[in-house]
CSV table of C-alpha atoms and ligand atoms in Angstrom, one decimal:
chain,number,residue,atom,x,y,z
A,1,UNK,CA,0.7,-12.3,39.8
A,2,UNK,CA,1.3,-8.6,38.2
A,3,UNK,CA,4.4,-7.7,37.1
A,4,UNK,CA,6.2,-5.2,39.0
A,5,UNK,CA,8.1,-3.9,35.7
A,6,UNK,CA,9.3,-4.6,32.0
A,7,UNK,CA,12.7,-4.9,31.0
A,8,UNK,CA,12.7,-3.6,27.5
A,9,UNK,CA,15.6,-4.6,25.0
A,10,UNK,CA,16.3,-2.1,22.0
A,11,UNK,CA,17.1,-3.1,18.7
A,12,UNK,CA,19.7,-5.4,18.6
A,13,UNK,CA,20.3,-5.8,15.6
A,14,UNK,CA,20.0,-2.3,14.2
A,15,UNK,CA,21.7,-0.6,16.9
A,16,UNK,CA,25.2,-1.4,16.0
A,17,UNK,CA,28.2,0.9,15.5
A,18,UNK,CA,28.9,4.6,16.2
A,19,UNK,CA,25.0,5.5,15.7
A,20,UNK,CA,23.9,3.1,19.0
A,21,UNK,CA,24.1,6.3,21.4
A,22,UNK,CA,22.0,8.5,19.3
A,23,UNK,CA,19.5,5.6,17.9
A,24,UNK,CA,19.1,4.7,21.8
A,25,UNK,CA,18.6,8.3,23.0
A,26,UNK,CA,15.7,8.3,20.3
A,27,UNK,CA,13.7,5.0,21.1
A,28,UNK,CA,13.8,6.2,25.2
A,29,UNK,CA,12.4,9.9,24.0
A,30,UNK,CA,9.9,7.5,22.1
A,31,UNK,CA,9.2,5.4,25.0
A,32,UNK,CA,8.6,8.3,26.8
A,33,UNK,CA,6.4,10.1,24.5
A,34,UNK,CA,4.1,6.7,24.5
A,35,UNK,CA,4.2,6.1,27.6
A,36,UNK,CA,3.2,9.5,29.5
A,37,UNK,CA,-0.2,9.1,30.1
A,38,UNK,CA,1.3,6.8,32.7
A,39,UNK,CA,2.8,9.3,35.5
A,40,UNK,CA,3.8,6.8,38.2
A,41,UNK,CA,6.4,4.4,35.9
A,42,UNK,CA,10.2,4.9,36.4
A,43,UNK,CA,12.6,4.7,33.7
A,44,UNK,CA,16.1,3.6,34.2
A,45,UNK,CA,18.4,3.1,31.1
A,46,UNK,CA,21.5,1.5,30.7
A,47,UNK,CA,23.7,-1.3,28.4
A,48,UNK,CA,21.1,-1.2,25.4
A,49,UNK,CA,18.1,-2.0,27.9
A,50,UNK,CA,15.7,0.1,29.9
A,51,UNK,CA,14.1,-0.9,33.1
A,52,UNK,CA,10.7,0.1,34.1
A,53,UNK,CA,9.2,0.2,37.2
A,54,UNK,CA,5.4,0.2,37.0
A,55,UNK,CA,4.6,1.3,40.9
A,56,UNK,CA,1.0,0.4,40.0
A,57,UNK,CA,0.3,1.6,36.4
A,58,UNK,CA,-1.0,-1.8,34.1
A,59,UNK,CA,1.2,-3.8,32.6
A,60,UNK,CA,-0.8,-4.1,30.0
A,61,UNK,CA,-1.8,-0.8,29.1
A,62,UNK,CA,1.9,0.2,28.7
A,63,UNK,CA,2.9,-2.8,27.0
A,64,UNK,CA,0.0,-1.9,24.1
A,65,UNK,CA,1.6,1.2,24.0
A,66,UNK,CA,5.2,0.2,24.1
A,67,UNK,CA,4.6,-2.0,20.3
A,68,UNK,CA,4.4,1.6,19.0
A,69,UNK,CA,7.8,2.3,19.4
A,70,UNK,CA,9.9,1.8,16.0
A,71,UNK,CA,13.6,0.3,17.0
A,72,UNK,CA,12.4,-1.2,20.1
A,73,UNK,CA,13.3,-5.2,19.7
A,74,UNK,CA,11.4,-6.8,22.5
A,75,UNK,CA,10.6,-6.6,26.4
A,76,UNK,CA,9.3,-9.1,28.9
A,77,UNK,CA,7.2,-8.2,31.9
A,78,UNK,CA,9.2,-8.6,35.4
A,79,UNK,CA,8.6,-9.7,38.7
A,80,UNK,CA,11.0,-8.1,41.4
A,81,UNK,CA,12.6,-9.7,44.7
A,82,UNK,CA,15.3,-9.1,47.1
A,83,UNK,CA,18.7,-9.9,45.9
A,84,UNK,CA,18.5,-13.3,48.1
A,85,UNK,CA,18.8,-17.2,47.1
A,86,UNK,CA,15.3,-17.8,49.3
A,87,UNK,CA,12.9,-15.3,47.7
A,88,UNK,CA,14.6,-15.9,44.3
A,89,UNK,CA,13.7,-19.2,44.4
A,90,UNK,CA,10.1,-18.8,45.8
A,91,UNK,CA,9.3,-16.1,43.1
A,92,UNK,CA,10.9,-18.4,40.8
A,93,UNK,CA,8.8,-21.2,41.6
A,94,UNK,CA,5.5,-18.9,41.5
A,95,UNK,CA,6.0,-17.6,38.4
A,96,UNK,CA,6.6,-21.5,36.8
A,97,UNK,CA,3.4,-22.7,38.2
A,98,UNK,CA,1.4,-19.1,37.4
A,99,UNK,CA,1.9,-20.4,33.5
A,100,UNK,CA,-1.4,-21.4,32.5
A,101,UNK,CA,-0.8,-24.1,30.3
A,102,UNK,CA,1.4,-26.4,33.3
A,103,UNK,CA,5.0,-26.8,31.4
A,104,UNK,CA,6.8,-30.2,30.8
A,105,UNK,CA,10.3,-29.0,30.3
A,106,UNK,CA,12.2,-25.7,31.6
A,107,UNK,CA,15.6,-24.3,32.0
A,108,UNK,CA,16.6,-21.5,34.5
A,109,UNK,CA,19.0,-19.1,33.0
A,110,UNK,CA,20.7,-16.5,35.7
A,111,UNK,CA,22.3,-12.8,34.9
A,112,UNK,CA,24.7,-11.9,37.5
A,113,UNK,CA,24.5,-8.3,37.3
A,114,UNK,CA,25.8,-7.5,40.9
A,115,UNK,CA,29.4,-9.2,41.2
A,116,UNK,CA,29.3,-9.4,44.8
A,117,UNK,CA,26.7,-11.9,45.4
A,118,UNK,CA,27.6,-14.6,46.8
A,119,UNK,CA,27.0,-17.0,44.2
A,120,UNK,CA,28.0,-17.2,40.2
A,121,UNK,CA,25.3,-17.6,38.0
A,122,UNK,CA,26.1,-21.2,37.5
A,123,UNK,CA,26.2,-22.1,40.7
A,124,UNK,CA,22.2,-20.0,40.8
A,125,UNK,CA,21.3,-21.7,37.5
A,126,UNK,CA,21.8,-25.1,39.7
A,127,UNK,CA,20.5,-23.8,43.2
A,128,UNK,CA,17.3,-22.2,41.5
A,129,UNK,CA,17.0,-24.6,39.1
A,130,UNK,CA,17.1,-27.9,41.6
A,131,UNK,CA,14.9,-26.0,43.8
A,132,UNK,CA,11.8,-26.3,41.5
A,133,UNK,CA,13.0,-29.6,40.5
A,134,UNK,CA,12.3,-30.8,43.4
A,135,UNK,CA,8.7,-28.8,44.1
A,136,UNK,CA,7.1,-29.5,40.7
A,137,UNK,CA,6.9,-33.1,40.5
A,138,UNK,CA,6.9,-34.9,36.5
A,139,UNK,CA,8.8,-31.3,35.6
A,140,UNK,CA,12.8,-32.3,33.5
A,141,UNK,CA,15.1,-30.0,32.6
A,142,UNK,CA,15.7,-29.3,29.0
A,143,UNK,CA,18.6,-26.4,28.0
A,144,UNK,CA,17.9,-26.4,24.2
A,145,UNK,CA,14.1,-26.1,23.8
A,146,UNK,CA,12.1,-25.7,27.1
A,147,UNK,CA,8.6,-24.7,27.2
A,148,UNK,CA,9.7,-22.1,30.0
A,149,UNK,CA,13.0,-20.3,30.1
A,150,UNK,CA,12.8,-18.7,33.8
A,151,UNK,CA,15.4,-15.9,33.5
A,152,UNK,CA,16.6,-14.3,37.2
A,153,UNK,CA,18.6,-11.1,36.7
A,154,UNK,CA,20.8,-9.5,40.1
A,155,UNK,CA,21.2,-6.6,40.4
A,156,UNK,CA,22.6,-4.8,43.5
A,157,UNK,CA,19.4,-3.5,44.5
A,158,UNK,CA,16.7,-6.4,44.0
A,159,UNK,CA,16.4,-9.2,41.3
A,160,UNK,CA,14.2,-9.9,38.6
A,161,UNK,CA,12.5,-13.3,37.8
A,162,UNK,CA,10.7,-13.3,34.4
A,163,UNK,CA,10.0,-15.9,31.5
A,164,UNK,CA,7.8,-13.9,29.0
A,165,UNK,CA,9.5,-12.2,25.5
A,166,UNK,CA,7.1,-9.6,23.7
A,167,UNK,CA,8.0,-9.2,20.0
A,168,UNK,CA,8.0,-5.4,19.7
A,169,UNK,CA,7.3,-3.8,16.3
A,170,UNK,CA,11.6,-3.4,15.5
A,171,UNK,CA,12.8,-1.3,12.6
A,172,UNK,CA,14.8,1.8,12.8
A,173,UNK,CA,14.1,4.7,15.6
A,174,UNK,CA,11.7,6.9,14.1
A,175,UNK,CA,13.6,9.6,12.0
A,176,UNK,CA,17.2,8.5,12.4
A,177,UNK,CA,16.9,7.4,8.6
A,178,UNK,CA,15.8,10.9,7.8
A,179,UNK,CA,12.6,12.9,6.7
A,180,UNK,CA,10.2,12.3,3.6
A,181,UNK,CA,6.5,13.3,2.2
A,182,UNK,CA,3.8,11.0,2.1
A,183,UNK,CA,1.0,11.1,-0.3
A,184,UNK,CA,-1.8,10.3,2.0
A,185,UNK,CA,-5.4,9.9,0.0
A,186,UNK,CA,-8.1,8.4,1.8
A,187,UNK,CA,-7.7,5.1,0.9
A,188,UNK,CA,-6.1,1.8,2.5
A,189,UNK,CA,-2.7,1.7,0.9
A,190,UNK,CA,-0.9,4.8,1.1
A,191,UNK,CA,-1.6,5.2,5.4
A,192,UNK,CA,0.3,1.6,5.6
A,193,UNK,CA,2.7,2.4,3.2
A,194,UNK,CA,3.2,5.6,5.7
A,195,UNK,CA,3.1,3.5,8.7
A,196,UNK,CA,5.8,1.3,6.7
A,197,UNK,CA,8.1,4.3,5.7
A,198,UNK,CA,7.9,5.5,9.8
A,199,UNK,CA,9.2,2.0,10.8
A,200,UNK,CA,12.3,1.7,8.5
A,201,UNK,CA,13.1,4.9,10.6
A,202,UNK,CA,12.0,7.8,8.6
A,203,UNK,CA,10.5,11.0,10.2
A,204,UNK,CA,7.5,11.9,8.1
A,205,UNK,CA,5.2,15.1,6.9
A,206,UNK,CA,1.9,14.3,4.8
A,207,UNK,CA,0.6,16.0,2.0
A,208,UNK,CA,-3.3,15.5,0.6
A,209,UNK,CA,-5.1,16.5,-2.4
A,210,UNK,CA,-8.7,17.7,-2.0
A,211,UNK,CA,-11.1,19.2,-4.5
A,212,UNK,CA,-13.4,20.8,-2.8
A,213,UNK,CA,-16.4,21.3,-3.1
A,214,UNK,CA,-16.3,18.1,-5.2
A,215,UNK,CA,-14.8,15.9,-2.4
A,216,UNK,CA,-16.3,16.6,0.9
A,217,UNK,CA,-15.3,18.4,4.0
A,218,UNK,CA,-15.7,15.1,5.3
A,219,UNK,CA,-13.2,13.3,3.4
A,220,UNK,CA,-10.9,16.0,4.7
A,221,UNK,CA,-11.7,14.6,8.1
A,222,UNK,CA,-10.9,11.7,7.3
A,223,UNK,CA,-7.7,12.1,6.2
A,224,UNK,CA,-6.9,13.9,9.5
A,225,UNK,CA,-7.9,11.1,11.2
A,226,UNK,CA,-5.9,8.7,9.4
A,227,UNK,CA,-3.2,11.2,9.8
A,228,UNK,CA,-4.2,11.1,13.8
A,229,UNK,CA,-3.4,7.2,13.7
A,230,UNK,CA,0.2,7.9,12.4
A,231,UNK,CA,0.7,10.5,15.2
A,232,UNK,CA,-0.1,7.6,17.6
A,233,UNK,CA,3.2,6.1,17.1
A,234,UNK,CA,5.0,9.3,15.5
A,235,UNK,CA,3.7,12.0,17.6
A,236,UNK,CA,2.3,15.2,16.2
A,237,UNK,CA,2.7,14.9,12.3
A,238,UNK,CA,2.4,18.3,10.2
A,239,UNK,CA,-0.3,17.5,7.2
A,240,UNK,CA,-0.2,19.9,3.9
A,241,UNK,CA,-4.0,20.7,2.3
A,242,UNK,CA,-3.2,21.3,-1.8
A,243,UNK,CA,-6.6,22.6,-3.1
A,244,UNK,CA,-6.8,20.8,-6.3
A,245,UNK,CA,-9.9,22.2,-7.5
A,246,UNK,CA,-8.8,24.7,-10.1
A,247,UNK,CA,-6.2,22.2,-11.5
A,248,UNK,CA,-8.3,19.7,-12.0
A,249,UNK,CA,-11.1,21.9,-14.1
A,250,UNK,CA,-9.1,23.5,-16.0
A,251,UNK,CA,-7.7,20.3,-17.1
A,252,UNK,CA,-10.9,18.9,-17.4
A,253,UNK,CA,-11.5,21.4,-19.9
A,254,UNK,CA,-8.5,21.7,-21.9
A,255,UNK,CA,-7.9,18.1,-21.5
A,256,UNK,CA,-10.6,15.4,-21.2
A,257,UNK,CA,-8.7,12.3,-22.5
A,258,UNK,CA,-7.5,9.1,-21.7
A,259,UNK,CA,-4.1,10.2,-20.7
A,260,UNK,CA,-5.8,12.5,-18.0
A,261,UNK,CA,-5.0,10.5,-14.5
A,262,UNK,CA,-1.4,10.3,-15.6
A,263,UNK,CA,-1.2,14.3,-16.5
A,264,UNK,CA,-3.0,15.0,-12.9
A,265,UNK,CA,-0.7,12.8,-11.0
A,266,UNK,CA,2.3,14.0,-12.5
A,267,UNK,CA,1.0,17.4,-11.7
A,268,UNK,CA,0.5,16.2,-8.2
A,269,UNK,CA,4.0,14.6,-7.6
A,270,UNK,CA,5.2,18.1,-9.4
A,271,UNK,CA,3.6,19.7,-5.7
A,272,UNK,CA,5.0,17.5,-3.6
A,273,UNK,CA,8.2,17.8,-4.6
A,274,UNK,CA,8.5,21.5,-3.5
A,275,UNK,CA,6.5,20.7,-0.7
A,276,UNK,CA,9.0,18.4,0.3
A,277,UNK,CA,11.7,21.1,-0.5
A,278,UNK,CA,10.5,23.6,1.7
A,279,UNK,CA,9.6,21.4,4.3
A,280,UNK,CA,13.4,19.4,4.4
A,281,UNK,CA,11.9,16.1,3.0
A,282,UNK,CA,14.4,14.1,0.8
A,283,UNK,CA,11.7,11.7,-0.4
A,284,UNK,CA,8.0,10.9,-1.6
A,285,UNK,CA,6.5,8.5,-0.5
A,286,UNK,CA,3.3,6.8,-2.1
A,287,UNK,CA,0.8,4.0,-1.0
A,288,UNK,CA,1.6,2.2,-5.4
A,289,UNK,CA,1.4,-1.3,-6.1
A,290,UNK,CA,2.5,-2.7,-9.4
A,291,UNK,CA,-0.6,-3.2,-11.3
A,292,UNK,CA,-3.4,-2.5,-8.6
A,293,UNK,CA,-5.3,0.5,-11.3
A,294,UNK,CA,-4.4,1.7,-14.4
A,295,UNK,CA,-2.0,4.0,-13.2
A,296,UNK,CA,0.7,1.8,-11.2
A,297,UNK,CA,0.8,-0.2,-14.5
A,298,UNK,CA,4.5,-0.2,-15.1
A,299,UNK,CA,4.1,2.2,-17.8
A,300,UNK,CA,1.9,4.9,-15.9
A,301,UNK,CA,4.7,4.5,-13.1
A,302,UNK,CA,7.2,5.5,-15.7
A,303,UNK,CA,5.7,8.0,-16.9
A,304,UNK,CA,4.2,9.5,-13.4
A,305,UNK,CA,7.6,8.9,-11.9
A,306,UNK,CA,9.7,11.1,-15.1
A,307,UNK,CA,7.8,14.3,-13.7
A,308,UNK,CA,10.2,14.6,-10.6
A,309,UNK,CA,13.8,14.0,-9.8
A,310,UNK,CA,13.1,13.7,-5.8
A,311,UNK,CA,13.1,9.8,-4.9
A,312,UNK,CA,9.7,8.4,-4.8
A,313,UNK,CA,9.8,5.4,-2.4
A,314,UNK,CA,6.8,2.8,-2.9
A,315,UNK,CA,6.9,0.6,0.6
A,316,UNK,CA,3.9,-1.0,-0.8
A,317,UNK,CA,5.3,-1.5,-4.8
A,318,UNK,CA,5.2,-6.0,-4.3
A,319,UNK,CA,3.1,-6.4,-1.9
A,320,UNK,CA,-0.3,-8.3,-2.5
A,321,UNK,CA,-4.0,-6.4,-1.5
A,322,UNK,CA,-4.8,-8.8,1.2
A,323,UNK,CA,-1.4,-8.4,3.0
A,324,UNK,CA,-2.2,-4.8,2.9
A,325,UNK,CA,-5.3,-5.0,4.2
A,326,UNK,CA,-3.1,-7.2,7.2
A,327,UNK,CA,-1.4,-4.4,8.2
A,328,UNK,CA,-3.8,-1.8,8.1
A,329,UNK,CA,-6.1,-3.8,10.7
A,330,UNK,CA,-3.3,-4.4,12.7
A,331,UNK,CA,-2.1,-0.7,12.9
A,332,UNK,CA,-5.5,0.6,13.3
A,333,UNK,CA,-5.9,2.5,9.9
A,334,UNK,CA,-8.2,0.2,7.9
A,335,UNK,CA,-11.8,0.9,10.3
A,336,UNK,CA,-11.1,4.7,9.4
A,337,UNK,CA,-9.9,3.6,5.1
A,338,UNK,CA,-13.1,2.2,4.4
A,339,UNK,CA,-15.2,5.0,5.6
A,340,UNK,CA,-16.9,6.4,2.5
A,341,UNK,CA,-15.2,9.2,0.6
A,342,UNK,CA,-14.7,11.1,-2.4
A,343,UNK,CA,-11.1,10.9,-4.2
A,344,UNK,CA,-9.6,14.5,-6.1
A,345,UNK,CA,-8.5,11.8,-8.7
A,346,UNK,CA,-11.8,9.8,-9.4
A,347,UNK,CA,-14.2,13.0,-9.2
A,348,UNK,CA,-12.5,13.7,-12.2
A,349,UNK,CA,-11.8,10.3,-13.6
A,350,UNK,CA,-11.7,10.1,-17.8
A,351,UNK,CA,-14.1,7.6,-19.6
A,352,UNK,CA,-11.5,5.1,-19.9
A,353,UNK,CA,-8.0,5.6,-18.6
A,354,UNK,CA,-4.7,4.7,-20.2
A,355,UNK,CA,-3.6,1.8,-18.7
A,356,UNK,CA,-0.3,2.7,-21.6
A,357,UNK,CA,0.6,6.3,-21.0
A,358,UNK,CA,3.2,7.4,-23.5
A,359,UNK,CA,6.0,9.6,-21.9
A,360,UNK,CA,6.3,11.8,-25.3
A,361,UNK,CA,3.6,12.2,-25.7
A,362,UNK,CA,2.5,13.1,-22.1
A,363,UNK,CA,4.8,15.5,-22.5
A,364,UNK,CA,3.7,17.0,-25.8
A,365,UNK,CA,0.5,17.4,-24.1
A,366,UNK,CA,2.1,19.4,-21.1
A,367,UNK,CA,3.4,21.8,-23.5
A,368,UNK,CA,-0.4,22.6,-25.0
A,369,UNK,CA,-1.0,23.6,-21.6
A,370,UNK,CA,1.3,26.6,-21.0
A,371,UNK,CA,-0.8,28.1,-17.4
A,372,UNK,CA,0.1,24.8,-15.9
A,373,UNK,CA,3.2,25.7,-14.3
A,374,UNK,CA,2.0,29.0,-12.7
A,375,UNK,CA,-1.3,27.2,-11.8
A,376,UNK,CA,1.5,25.1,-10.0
A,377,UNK,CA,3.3,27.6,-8.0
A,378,UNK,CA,-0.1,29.7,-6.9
A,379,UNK,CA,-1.4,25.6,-6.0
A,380,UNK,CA,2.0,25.5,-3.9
A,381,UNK,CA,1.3,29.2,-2.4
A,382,UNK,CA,-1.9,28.3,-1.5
A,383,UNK,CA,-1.3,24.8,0.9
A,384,UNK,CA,-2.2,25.1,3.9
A,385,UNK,CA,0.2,22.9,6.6
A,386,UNK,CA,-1.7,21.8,9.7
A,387,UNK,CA,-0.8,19.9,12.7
A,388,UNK,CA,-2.1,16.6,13.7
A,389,UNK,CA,-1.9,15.2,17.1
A,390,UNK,CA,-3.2,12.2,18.9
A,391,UNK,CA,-5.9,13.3,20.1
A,392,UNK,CA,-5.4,17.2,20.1
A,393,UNK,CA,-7.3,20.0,18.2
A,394,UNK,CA,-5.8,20.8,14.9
A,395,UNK,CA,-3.2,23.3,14.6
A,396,UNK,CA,-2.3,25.9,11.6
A,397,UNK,CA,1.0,27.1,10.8
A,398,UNK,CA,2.4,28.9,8.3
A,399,UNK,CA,4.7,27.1,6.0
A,400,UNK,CA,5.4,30.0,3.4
B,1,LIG,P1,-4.7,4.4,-1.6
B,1,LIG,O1,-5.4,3.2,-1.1
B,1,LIG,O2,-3.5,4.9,-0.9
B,1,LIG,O3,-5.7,5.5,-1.9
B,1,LIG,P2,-5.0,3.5,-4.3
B,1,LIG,O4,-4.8,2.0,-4.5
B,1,LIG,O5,-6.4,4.0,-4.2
B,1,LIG,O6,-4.1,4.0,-3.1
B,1,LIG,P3,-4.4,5.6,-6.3
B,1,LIG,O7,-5.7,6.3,-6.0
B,1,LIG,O8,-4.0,5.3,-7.7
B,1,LIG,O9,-4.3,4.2,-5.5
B,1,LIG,O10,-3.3,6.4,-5.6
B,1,LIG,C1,-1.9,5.9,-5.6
B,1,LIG,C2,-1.2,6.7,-4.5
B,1,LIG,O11,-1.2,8.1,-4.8
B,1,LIG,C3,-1.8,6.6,-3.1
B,1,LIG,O12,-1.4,5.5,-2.5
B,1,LIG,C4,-1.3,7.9,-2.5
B,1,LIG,O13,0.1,7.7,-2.1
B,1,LIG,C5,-1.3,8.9,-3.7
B,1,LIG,N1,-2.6,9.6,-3.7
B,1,LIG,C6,-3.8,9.3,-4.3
B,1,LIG,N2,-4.7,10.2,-4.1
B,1,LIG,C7,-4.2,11.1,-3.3
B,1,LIG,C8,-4.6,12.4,-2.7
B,1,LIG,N3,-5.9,12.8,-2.9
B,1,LIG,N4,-3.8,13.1,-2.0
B,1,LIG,C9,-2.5,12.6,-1.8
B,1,LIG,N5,-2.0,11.5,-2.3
B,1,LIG,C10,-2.8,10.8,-3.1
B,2,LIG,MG1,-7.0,5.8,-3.6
């Protein structure tokens, strides 16, 4: 049997209070956005639900795409008949017996939509209910745990009959927490920790370090297409290009030490934070994990994290390598992390760095090199900001 539509429920649990219109309005734009590639589907929206009507597009097509919609609680594929005890029960009965592993137990729950029919929905709970009874023989009844819950929703229209709940992916509607900056290298962590940061509803932009020619054109790539996996469930996503290159070797030069990494990564959270200035973002947001390299040692994050006053958010701060790893297979990111590529920061990667860094003496450091801040500002003049798409061409804009 193919379902005829999907009843989608929006988050529940998030979508209290005054901010349920606007967090609503989002997740349907959202639904939308995901789901237009299918022409022929209907949307209708009302009392924190939204019906679909397929009128022939999959089910399951649109259902893949519908787990890529933050805020969006669950939805259950439906089966529609007319608004009549007979077909209810018939469709009912199909849809039992269409399980494939055959049920012991099942309960029939009814949602009387349309006042005027002429039963109430315990009186249909019974009528549906003793129907299959009576056609499935060994099947009981059981109201607290059954193995099928066959739900029949009237409407004035037509009814639904359905018994399957999808988990969608929850969280907050993408953006209606606000916008931040994610540090995107080309590795595994900070793509999930973006992916992460999108779901707890924040709108984001993405900033990368290259130093090319030292890292590749390719690892550039890359990162758009790790990038183009977050625009799959964000849309278009606008990606800022620092060249590194001159930073980095004049460092290198006046500066070959231990303390290095934490210097350049300071440097680098120095960039993003007027990135994220100019670009409205109210947060960093970095793919660190307490104690996964010498800098995310508590001390390095100190010291790293003393160079800005924006908020640097850390999704990923307690969370083990493995479980990572989880989520980037299951969002798509990890086939594209483990490509090959070069890194700005371990091109240029010191003997043996500090896994100590001393803030004072970081800083004393700094002051020995008095071009950095201007090297800063000319770094900052020369970003380039370009638009990633799923699956469009690259677009370049001019932030400055
Ligand atoms: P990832 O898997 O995200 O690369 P990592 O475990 O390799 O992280 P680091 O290389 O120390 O750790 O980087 C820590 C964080 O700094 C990254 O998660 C990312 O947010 C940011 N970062 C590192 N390199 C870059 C880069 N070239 N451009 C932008 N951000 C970067
Ligand atoms: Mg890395």
């Amino acid at each position: 049997m193919l379902p005829d539509g999907i009843v989608i429920r929006l988050g529940e649990l998030t979508l209290k209070g005054r901010n349920r219109h606007r967090f609503e309005h989002k997740i349907v734009k959202d639904i939308r956005r995901v789901t237009r590639a299918f022409s022929k589907i209907v949307m209708e929206q009302q009392f924190g639900r939204v019906y679909v009507t397929l009128n022939g597009e999959p089910y399951e097509g649109v259902a893949q795409e519908l787990k890529k919609v933050f805020g969006l609680s669950s939805f259950s594929p439906v089966y529609y008949t007319e608004s009549e005890l007979d077909t209810i029960r018939s469709k009912a009965l199909s849809l039992l017996t269409s399980e494939s592993v055959k049920p012991g137990t099942f309960k029939v729950t009814v949602r009387r939509a349309d006042k005027n029919f002429p039963y109430d929905s315990q009186e249909m709970n019974r009528l549906v209910g003793g129907y299959i009874l009576q056609a499935v023989p060994g099947l009981k009844v059981d109201v607290h745990r059954p193995d099928v819950d066959i739900r029949v929703e009237l409407r004035e229209d037509r009814a639904f009959v359905y018994s399957k709940m999808v988990e969608g992916t929850g969280g907050f509607p993408l953006g209606t927490n606000g916008k931040a900056l994610l540090m995107l290298s080309g590795g595994i962590d900070s793509p999930v920790a973006g992916w992460l940061a999108m779901k707890q509803g924040l709108e984001l932009e993405a900033i990368h370090f290259h130093s090319y020619p030292y890292t590749s054109e390719r690892s550039q790539e890359k990162v758009k297409d790790l990038v183009r996996k977050l625009a799959e469930y964000a849309g278009p996503v606008t990606l800022h290009m620092v060249p590194f290159t001159e930073i980095q070797t004049r460092l290198v030069q006046d500066y070959n030490d231990n303390l290095l990494i934490t210097i350049m990564r300071r440097t680098m959270f120095r960039i993003a934070e007027q990135i994220a200035g100019s670009c409205g973002a109210m947060a960093i947001v970095t793919g660190e994990s307490l104690g996964q390299v010498a800098s995310q040692t508590l001390p390095s994050l100190h010291a790293i994290g003393q160079s800005v006053s924006i908020p640097v958010l850390q999704p990923l701060i307690f969370t083990d390598k493995q479980d990572i790893i989880t989520i980037a297979e299951q969002i798509g990111t990890y086939p594209i992390s483990i490509l090959p590529h070069e890194d700005c920061c371990t091109v240029f990667l010191p003997p043996s760095p500090s896994t100590n860094p001393n803030l004072k003496v970081v800083q004393a450091i700094e002051r020995s090199l008095p071009w950095l801040p201007e090297l800063i500002e000319q770094t900052v003049q020369q970003t380039e900001a370009i638009q990633v798409g799923p699956g469009e061409p690259d677009r370049f804009e001019n932030l400055f």
